[in-house]
């Protein structure tokens, strides 16, 4: 705990890729997430010799580096990875259901010292309701936010 | 000190944001700077599910993490932050005034082992002179650089 | 035809978005593609008031602007769209099947004046073979490229 | 009118800048907006010789190109500008006031064929209420959205 | 002429690339410039299926589209290109030599109605002087700017 | 060694630059690489006051920080640098020559526990063969990949 926030330690992996195609990288993101990565993202970077390249970043459990590295070396053109230990500060998470005029939605809550400081409609439950009801996704978000506030 | 450079240790906070709007993020940058952040910046990133997202980064004093985190959790949709300790290498800073044909400008100097290795006109003083004189901002920069070199 | 290339005219739609969240935008991309957009992409841009914003771009048939616009106005926070007529230069496309040691893959061919100038393994057929065979995606690409060259 | 949308024609100016500093460009954005630009934005681009450069884009009235060009040539390092005529598709705009528990907020409405298809709290009125009430900006947005829906 | 500015018409080519590697793209930029492209640049974009892709843009003479297209189809994975006619607004260009304490530098001048509104040290001549003198590149820029102002 | 991968520790230097021009930065990249940097890259970032800025990152040997810092402070407008120690996970590298129908190419191999898991044609040897043979660069890559697979 640090000032009311939960903490944990995770590993961030970064690698600069200048000879992988975006098609391959998009598919690699899916494989890393399926294998348990906590988060995966790409950052556009400029590398030497005018290369419009990409940095692949992965957040994973500290003991989970090797399977992540195996995927990256297997799927992409990487010859090396950079690793760093990262301390995360986190809100405590809780999930609640709210009723909206379009259907039931899950709201993700973030708590500090037991107090709710963050409330966000959960994407996949909103998408499911949006598809079923034919309403725009953001109409579902707004309806879920209104329902949460009424409680 | 490290090879003639001053050093200090600061904290970098990073968080990947895929459900905050840019309007909110622009205003959050101002709040973080007003609350004492040493630097705040955004990096465009690609997150899962085709999200054109943003990484918010904050540099702050080591003992200043909690108030920064409080602002981020309050203003944005973050549920967690990554923290790292960073060692900075710095030039010693000094400020001098120079006279230009358009008005007085502050020049920011950077020193290594007592020797000036960096001299840059200070933005806000240039802007003030630019507005008063009606000259383009870069004309003020160039005039300040010339004045500094004449000394 | 222009110098051996096929041509057609399509419409490009652009809109700068500074108050839509990336979660919403990722889902909007899928809806536009499902509704017949020829291509959809996001470009990171910097807008006023320090907003790390996104430009949404859509390529569509000339007569298809209104349904695309309807989706954008319904799903995102846009109040306006920019439209431009674009002349495309295209290779003639043909698809062929090749046998690899891992399974059958489709190769997309691009022709100019009847001559093949472009040959690229087709992503979804490579992905299917990759999943079935357990081989990395790029191993399938390379195998398909080799098979194509042997022909 | 095009399919229920209003249309107008405006000019887009683009210039690739590889020898202007970001400090100068940030100030140029303000000057262009103050002089009547409809929109101004920056796109990160990669130019030759490994230059991490910036494309400055301005949207302006068709008859307003010369004053915009004068500012760009005066403030930045540009030697040329690209100009294109752009047809915009627009929602009809209307502004309404809503009462929230934190104060009065303006909501920007977008209409197609007289029907409201877009409703967004207006940034500056939200910011004013946020500052006066001490509530986070997005709390004001959500309150304004709720108030609008109750009407 | 438009309001004191020279004008001409050129063609812009754009293509979204999601299966070319950055190594190939960097080399393609050089080939396009060597073949007479007026400008070449890359923009990072997000394409479908989580692809961190690149838009390649080329500016060329109106009658020069086919050789540019031939290079792009030959060197990259493109199957199509978008073309647009662009009207450029330009300063008249003139080159002058200035003497600095480190050597002779070329200054590129931009004129409107015969009046100098832009003066920029020319990169390659600065680089040559920087290498010969061992001074930092920006010291040469500043010296050239000072020399130009003394004239 | 970590799970079959080699490891080493290197230093990453980062600095946010909002008053250096891209022309200067492109040349600085070359100087850092010539002075022994392991890697150099730029990331587009958004800094305060609407500045479309650049983060310069350098990877270097741990004992090599000061000469890198000297170049950065001398060539760019930086007043400070952030430094972090990074543990790298690496494949063992080996180089082999392959014969293609267009000439001899070097292939870079990556090994884990003595087994080849990565094989990539080496850029400069491909470029040399491409220039000599007049074939597109990617034709050389594909030929080298085919030759490697035949072995």
Coordinates of C-alpha atoms in Angstrom, one line a residue, chain F residues 38-144:
Chain F
X38 CA 23.6 0.9 -29.4
X39 CA 20.4 2.4 -30.7
X40 CA 18.9 5.8 -31.2
X41 CA 15.2 6.6 -31.8
X42 CA 12.7 9.5 -31.8
X43 CA 9.1 9.3 -30.4
X44 CA 6.6 12.0 -31.3
X45 CA 5.1 13.5 -28.1
X46 CA 2.8 16.3 -27.1
X47 CA 4.2 18.7 -24.6
X48 CA 2.7 21.7 -22.8
X49 CA 1.7 24.9 -24.6
X50 CA 0.6 22.9 -27.7
X51 CA 4.2 21.9 -28.6
X52 CA 4.5 19.0 -31.1
X53 CA 7.7 17.8 -29.6
X54 CA 10.1 14.8 -29.8
X55 CA 11.6 12.5 -27.2
X56 CA 15.1 11.4 -28.1
X57 CA 16.1 8.0 -26.7
X58 CA 19.5 6.5 -26.7
X59 CA 20.6 3.0 -25.7
X60 CA 24.3 2.8 -24.7
X61 CA 26.8 0.8 -22.7
X62 CA 26.6 1.5 -19.0
X63 CA 30.0 3.1 -18.9
X64 CA 29.3 5.2 -22.0
X65 CA 26.8 7.6 -20.6
X66 CA 29.0 10.7 -20.4
X67 CA 30.2 10.8 -24.0
X68 CA 26.6 10.3 -25.2
X69 CA 25.4 13.1 -22.8
X70 CA 28.1 15.4 -24.1
X71 CA 26.9 15.0 -27.7
X72 CA 23.3 15.5 -26.7
X73 CA 24.0 18.7 -24.7
X74 CA 26.3 20.0 -27.4
X75 CA 24.1 19.3 -30.4
X76 CA 20.5 19.7 -29.1
X77 CA 18.7 22.1 -26.8
X78 CA 18.6 19.7 -23.9
X79 CA 19.2 20.9 -20.4
X80 CA 18.7 17.5 -18.8
X81 CA 18.6 13.8 -19.5
X82 CA 16.8 10.9 -17.8
X83 CA 18.8 7.7 -17.3
X84 CA 17.6 4.2 -16.5
X85 CA 19.4 0.9 -16.2
X86 CA 17.8 -1.7 -18.5
X87 CA 18.3 -5.5 -18.5
X88 CA 18.2 -6.9 -22.0
X89 CA 17.2 -10.4 -23.0
X90 CA 18.9 -11.4 -26.2
X91 CA 19.2 -14.1 -28.7
X92 CA 22.7 -15.3 -29.4
X93 CA 23.7 -13.8 -32.8
X94 CA 25.5 -15.5 -35.6
X95 CA 26.0 -14.5 -39.3
X96 CA 26.0 -16.8 -42.3
X97 CA 26.3 -16.2 -46.0
X98 CA 23.8 -17.5 -48.5
X99 CA 23.9 -17.6 -52.3
X100 CA 21.0 -16.1 -54.1
X101 CA 20.3 -15.9 -57.9
X102 CA 21.2 -12.2 -57.5
X103 CA 24.4 -12.5 -55.4
X104 CA 25.7 -13.3 -51.9
X105 CA 23.7 -12.1 -48.9
X106 CA 24.4 -12.2 -45.2
X107 CA 21.7 -13.7 -43.0
X108 CA 21.6 -12.8 -39.3
X109 CA 20.7 -15.7 -37.1
X110 CA 19.3 -15.6 -33.6
X111 CA 19.7 -18.6 -31.4
X112 CA 18.2 -19.8 -28.1
X113 CA 19.9 -22.7 -26.4
X114 CA 21.9 -23.3 -29.6
X115 CA 18.8 -23.5 -31.7
X116 CA 18.0 -21.0 -34.5
X117 CA 14.8 -19.2 -33.8
X118 CA 15.3 -16.1 -35.9
X119 CA 16.8 -15.7 -39.4
X120 CA 16.8 -12.3 -41.1
X121 CA 18.6 -11.1 -44.2
X122 CA 21.0 -8.4 -43.2
X123 CA 20.0 -5.0 -44.6
X124 CA 23.2 -3.5 -45.9
X125 CA 24.2 -6.7 -47.7
X126 CA 20.7 -6.8 -49.3
X127 CA 21.0 -3.2 -50.3
X128 CA 24.4 -3.8 -52.0
X129 CA 23.0 -6.7 -54.0
X130 CA 19.8 -4.8 -54.8
X131 CA 21.9 -1.9 -56.2
X132 CA 24.2 -4.1 -58.2
X133 CA 21.5 -6.3 -59.6
X134 CA 18.9 -3.6 -60.2
X135 CA 16.3 -5.8 -58.4
X136 CA 13.9 -4.4 -55.7
X137 CA 15.2 -4.7 -52.2
X138 CA 12.4 -7.0 -51.1
X139 CA 13.1 -9.3 -54.0
X140 CA 16.6 -9.7 -52.4
X141 CA 15.1 -10.3 -49.0
X142 CA 12.8 -13.0 -50.4
X143 CA 15.6 -14.6 -52.3
X144 CA 17.8 -14.7 -49.3

